[in-house]
CSV table of C-alpha atoms and ligand atoms in Angstrom, one decimal:
chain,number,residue,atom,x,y,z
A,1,UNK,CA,78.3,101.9,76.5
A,2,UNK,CA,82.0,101.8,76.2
A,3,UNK,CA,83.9,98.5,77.0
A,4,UNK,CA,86.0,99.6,79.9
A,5,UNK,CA,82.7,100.5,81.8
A,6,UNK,CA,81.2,97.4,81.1
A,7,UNK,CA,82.4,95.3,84.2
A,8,UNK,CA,80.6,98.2,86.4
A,9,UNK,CA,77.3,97.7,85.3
A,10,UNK,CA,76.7,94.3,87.8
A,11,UNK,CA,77.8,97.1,90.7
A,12,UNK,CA,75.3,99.5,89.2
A,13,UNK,CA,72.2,96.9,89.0
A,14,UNK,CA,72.7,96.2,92.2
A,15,UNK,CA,72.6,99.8,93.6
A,16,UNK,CA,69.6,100.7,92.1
A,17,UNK,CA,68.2,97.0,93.7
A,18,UNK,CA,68.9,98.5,97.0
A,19,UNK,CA,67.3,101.5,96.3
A,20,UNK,CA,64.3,99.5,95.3
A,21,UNK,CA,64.0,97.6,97.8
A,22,UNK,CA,61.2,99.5,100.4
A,23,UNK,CA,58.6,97.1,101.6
A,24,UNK,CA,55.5,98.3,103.2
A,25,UNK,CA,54.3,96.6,105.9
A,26,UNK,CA,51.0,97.0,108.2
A,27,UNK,CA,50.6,96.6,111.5
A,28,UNK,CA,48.1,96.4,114.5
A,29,UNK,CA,47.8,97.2,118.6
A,30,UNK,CA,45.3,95.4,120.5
A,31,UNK,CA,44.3,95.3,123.7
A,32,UNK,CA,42.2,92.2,123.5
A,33,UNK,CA,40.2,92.2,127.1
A,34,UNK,CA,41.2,88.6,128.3
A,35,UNK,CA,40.8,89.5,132.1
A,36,UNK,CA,38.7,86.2,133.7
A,37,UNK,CA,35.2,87.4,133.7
A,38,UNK,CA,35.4,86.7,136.8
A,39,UNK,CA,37.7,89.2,137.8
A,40,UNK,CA,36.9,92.1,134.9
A,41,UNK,CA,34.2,92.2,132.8
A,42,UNK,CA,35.0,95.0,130.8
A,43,UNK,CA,33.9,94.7,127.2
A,44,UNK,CA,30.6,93.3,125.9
A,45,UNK,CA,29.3,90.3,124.9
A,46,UNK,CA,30.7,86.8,125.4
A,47,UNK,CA,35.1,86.8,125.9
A,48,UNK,CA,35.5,83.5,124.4
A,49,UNK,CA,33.4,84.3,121.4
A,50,UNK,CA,34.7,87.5,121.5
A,51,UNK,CA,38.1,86.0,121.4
A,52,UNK,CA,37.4,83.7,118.3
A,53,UNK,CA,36.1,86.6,116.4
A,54,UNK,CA,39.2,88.8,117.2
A,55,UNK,CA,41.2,86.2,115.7
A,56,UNK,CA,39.4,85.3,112.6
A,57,UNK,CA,39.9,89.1,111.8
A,58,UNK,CA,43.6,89.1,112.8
A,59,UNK,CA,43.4,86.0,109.9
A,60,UNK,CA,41.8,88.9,107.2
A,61,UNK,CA,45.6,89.0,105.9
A,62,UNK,CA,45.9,92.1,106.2
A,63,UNK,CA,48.1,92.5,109.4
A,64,UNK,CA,52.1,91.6,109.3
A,65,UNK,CA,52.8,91.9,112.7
A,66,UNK,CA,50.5,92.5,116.1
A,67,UNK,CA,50.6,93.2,119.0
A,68,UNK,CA,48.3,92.3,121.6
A,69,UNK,CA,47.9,92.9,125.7
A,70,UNK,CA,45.5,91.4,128.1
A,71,UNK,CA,46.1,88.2,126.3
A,72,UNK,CA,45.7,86.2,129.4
A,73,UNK,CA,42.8,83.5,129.7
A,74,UNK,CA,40.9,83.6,126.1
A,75,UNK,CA,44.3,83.1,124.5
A,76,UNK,CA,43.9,79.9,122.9
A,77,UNK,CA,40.3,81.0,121.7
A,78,UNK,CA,42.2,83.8,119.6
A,79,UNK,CA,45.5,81.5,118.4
A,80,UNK,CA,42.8,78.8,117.9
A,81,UNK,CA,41.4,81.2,114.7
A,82,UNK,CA,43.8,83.1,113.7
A,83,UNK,CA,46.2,81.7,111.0
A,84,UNK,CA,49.5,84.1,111.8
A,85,UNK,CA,52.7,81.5,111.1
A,86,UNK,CA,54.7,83.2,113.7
A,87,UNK,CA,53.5,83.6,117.3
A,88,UNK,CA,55.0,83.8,120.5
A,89,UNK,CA,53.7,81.4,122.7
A,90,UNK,CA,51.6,82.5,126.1
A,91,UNK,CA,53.3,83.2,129.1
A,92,UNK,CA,50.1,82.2,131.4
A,93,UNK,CA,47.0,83.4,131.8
A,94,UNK,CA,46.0,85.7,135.5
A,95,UNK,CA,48.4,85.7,137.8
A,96,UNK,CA,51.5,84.0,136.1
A,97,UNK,CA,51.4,85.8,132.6
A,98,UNK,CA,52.0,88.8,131.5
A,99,UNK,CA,49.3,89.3,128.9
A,100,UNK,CA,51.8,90.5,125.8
A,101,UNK,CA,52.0,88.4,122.8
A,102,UNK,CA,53.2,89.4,119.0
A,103,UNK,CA,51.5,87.6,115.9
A,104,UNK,CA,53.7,88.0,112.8
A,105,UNK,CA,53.8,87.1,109.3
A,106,UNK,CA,57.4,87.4,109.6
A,107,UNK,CA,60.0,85.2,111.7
A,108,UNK,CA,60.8,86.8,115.0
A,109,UNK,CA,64.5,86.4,117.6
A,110,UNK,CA,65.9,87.1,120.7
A,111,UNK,CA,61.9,87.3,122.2
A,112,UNK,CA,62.4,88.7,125.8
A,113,UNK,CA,60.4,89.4,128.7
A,114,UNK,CA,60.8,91.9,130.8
A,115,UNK,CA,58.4,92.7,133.8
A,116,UNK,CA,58.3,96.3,134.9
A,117,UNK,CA,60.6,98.0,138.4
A,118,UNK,CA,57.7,99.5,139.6
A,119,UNK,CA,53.6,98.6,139.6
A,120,UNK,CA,51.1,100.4,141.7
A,121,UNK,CA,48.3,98.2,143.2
A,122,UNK,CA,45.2,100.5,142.2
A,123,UNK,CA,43.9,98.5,139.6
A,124,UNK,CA,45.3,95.7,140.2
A,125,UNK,CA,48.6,96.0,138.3
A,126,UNK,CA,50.3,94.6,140.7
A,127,UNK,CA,48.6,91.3,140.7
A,128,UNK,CA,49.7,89.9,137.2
A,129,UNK,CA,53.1,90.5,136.0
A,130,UNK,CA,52.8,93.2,134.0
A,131,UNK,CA,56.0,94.7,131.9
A,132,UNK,CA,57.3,94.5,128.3
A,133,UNK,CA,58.8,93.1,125.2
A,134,UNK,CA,61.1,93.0,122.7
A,135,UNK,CA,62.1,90.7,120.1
A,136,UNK,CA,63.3,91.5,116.3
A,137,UNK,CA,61.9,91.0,113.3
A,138,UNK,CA,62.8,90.2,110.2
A,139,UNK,CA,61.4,91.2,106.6
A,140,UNK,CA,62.3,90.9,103.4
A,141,UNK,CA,66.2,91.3,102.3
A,142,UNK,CA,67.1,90.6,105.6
A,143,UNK,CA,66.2,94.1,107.2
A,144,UNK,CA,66.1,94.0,110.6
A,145,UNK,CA,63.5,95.8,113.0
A,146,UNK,CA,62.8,96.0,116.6
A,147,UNK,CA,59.7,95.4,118.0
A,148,UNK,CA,58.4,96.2,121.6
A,149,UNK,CA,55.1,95.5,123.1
A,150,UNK,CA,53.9,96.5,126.2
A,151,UNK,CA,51.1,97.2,128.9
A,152,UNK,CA,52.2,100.4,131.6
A,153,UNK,CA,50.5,100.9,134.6
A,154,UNK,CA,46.6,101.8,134.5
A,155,UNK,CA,45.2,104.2,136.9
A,156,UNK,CA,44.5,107.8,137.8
A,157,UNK,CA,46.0,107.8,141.7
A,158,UNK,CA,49.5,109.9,141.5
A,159,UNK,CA,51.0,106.5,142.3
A,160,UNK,CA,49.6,105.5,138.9
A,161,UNK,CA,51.2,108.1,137.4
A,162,UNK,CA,54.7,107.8,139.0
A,163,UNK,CA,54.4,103.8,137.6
A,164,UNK,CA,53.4,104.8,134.2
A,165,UNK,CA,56.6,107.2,134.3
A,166,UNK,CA,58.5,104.4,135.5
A,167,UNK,CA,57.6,101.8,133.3
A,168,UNK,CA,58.2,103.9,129.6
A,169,UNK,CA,61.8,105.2,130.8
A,170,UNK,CA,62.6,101.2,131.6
A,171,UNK,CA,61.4,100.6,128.0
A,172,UNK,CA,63.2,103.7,126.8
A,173,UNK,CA,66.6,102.6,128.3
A,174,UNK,CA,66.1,99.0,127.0
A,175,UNK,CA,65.8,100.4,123.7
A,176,UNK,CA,69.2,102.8,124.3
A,177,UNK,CA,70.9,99.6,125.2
A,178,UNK,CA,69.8,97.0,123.4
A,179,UNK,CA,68.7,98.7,119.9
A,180,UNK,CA,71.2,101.4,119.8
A,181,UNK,CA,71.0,102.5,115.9
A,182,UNK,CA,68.6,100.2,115.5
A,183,UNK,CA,64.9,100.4,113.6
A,184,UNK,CA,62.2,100.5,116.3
A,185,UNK,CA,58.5,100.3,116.8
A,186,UNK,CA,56.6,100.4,120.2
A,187,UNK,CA,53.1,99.6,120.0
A,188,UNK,CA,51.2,98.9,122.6
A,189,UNK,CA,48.9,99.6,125.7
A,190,UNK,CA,50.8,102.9,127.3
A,191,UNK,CA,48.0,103.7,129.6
A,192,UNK,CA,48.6,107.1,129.2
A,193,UNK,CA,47.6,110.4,127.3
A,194,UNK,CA,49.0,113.3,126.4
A,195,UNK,CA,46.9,115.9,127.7
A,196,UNK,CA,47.2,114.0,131.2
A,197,UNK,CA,50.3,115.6,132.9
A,198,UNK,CA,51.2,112.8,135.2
A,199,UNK,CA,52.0,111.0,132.7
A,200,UNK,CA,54.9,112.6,131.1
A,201,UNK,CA,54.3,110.9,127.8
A,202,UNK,CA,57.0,113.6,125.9
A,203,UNK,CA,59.7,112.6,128.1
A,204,UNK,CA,59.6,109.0,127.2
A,205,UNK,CA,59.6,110.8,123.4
A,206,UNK,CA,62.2,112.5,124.1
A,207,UNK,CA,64.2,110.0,125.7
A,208,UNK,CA,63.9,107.2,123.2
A,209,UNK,CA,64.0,109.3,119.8
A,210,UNK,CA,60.8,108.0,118.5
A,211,UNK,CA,57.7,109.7,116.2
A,212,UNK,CA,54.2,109.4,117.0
A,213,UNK,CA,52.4,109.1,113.4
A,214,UNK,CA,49.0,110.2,114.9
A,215,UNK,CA,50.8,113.2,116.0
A,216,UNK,CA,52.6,113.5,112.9
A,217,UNK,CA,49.5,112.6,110.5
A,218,UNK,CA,46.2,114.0,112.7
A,219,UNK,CA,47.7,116.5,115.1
A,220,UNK,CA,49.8,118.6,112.3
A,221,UNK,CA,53.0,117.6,114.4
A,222,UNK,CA,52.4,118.8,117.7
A,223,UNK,CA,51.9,116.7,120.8
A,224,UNK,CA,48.6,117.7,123.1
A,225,UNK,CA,49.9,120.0,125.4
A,226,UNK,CA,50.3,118.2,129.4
A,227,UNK,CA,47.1,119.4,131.1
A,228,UNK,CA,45.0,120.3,127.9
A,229,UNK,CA,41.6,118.9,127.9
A,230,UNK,CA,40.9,115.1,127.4
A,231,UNK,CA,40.6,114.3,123.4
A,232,UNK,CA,38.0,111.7,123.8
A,233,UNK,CA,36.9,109.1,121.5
A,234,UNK,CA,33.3,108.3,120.5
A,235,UNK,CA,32.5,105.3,122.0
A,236,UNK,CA,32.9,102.1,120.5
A,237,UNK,CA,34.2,103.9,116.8
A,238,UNK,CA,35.6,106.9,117.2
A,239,UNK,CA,34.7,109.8,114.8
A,240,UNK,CA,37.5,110.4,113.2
A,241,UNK,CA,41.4,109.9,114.1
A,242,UNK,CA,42.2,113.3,115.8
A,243,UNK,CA,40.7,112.2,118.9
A,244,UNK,CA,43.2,110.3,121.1
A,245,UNK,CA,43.5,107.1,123.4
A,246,UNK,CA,46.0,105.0,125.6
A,247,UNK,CA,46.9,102.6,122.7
A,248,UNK,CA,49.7,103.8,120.7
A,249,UNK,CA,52.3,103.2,118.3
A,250,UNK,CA,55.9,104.5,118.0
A,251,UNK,CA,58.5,104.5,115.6
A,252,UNK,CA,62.4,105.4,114.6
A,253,UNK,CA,64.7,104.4,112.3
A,254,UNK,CA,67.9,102.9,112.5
A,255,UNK,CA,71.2,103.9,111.1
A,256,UNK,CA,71.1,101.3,108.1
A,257,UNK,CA,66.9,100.4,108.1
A,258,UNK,CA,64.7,103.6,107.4
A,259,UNK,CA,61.0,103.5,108.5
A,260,UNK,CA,58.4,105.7,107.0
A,261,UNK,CA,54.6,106.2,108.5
A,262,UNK,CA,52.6,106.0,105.4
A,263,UNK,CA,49.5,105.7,106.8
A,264,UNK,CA,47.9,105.5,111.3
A,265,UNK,CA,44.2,104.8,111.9
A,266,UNK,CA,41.5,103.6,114.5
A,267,UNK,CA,40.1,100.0,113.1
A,268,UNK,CA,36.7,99.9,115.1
A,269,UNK,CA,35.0,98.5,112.5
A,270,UNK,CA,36.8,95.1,112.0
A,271,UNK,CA,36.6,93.6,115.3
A,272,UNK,CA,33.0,94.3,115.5
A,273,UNK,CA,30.7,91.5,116.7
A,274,UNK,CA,28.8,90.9,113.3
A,275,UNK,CA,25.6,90.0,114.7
A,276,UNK,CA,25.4,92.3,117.0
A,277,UNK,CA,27.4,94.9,116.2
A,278,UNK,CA,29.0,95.2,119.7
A,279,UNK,CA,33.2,96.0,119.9
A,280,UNK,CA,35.2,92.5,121.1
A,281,UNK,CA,37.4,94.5,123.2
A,282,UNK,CA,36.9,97.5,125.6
A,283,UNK,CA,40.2,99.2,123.3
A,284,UNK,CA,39.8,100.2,119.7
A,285,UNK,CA,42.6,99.2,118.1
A,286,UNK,CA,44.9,101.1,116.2
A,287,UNK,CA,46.9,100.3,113.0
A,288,UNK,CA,49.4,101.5,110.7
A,289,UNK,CA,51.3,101.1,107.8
A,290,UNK,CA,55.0,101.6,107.4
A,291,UNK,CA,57.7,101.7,104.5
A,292,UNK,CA,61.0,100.2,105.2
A,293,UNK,CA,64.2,100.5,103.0
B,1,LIG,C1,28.3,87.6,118.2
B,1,LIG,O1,27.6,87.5,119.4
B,1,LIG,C2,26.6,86.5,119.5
B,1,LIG,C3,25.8,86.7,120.8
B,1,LIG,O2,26.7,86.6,121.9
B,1,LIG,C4,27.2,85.2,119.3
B,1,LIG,O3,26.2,84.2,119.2
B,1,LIG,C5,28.0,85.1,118.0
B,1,LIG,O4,28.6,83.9,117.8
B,1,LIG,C6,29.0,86.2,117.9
B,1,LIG,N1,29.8,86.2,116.7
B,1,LIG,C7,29.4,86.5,115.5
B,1,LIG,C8,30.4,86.4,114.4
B,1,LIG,O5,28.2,86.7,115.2
């Protein structure tokens, strides 16, 4: 090399650092069934059992960052086994909290809460708090993404519908304001489906800039058309991944962080009761792996 271009060559190293720097990261939706008894008994088996198994597999390792909803009264059951060092801490269980809390291998800021405009009593909605939220994250080399969790509206009354409308264009203009250029991902319980038309999932699409991967990876890039026919899942483990349910995940990169789907997938078979082979939650989860650079 000649001499003059010698003082370069720390500016060079560090380009190619930079371009070296992706990290893959993995992470998980859950809606973990934490409705009192009482009130819901959906899912099957024992909740508090239930709960300590769905947090000794969130402890496998294998999960950077989830997200859970219906975290309401088995909470300490799941914090109680699983060993994530970052945690948000509960906002209550039924009627105070809001059932949304974020597990992360990596430190977490400017956590809010936001609970929705608009709810529709149907099924219940109306009686916890129900909303979103957003906090960032950030991994390695200082790169920053942000993260929203979040639980829409359940229901199939028209009133339903104009809630679940409601609720993603408030998370869609929170993400406008307060992540502008930023790296998002929304994962969470949207309570709605493609192929039903009420719900108006493309327009939230639209209006935040985001990617599905499942649409990307199992649906060769097009959406379920508004009206189609249900895509059920096989019930508790889904057949494949081309079938397609409420719990979703979200992505878009930012103008300096890039995110990359690598990899989207239904993980039935994890939170399994092992004895009996039941699910622990009424939701399959869904997970997915991302590159970010
Ligand atoms: C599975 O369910 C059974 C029956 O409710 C319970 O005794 C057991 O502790 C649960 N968990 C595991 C890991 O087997």
């Amino acid at each position: 090399m000649a001499n003059f271009l010698l003082p370069l060559l720390p500016i060079v190293l560090a380009c190619l650092q930079v371009v070296d720097a992706a990290q893959t990261i993995t992470v998980l939706t859950m809606n973990v069934a934490g409705l009192p008894a009482a009130i819901n008994g959906n899912g099957e088996g024992d909740k508090k059992q239930n709960s300590l198994d769905i947090g000794t597999a969130f402890a496998n390792g294998k999960f950077d960052v989830i997200h859970v909803q219906e975290d309401f009264n088995y909470h300490a059951y799941i914090y109680r086994t699983d060993t994530h060092p970052y945690r948000t801490a509960t906002s209550g269980g039924v009627p105070i909290g809001s059932g949304l809390n974020t597990l992360s291998n990596f430190a977490f800021s400017n956590l809010q809460r936001i609970k929705w405009d608009k709810c529709y009593l149907n099924e219940g909605d109306c009686l916890t708090p129900k909303g979103f939220t957003s906090m960032t994250i950030t991994f390695d080399q200082g790169k920053e993404v942000d993260f929203y969790n979040l639980h829409a509206d359940a229901g199939d009354e028209d009133g339903d519908g104009e809630a679940r409308v409601s609720n993603l264009a408030q998370v869609a203009k929170a993400i406008a304001t307060t992540s502008a250029d930023r790296a998002v991902i929304v994962m969470g319980d949207t309570n709605c489906r493609y192929t039903r038309a009420m719900d108006k999932l493309s327009d939230f699409i639209t209006a935040s800039g985001v990617t599905d991967p499942w649409v990307t990876l199992y649906r060769g890039g097009l959406a379920p058309a508004q009206g189609a026919d249900p895509l059920l899942c096989a019930d508790p483990i889904p057949a494949d991944n081309t079938c397609e349910t409420v719990d979703k995940i979200f992505y878009r990169s930012g103008t300096d962080v890039k995110l990359s789907a690598l990899s989207w997938t239904y993980d039935a078979s994890e939170f399994l009761n092992k004895t009996t082979g039941k699910p622990l939650s009424d939701h399959v989860p869904v997970k997915a792996t991302f590159s970010i650079a």
